[in-house]
Amino acid sequence: MNGTESDLMRLLHGELPEAQARELRTRLESDPTLAEEYRRLRNTWEGLALPPPSPVPPGFSRRVMARARAERPAEGLSLRGAPVWVRAVAAAALVAGTAIGIGVGGRLPIAEEIPAVTQTVQSETAAQDDLSLEDSLAGSYWETVEGLQ
């Protein structure tokens, strides 16, 4: 498709900028060959239509399901039927994940190494243990429920 055909198609679809469209329409009026090419493209474009939808043939879904069951592997999904490269990539991913997990796990600080954090957590836990049922949200809920009865 040359540049002129492309411009004609863009004009047909309404995609040309207004200035270019105006210029091309002027050329179409003065050039009969170009006008004939535009008419041919327009007729082709207007002739394109999807056929009306047809109903699904009787038994179609039953046949599709029967074929799917017949082609399904008997043992389900497994790596045994996979190509060698898939199994190799899976094994490499498993080894890499394990190595990364061990590496990250070895770098995590132990709670005893951070006394300030340990003290804060212990004091918050102790404060939560000191709360009675009446001071908690659940206690106030049950008090309200009992008051309604």
XYZ file of C-alpha atoms in Angstrom, residues 87-103:
17
model
C 12.135 -29.703 34.576
C 15.623 -28.171 34.596
C 14.229 -24.646 35.022
C 11.949 -25.830 37.851
C 14.870 -27.479 39.639
C 17.050 -24.375 39.199
C 14.280 -22.162 40.563
C 13.896 -24.431 43.579
C 17.642 -24.362 44.295
C 17.843 -20.580 43.810
C 14.836 -19.998 46.070
C 16.327 -22.175 48.784
C 19.688 -20.390 48.556
C 18.059 -16.964 48.707
C 15.926 -18.042 51.668
C 18.955 -19.299 53.557
C 20.901 -16.143 52.702
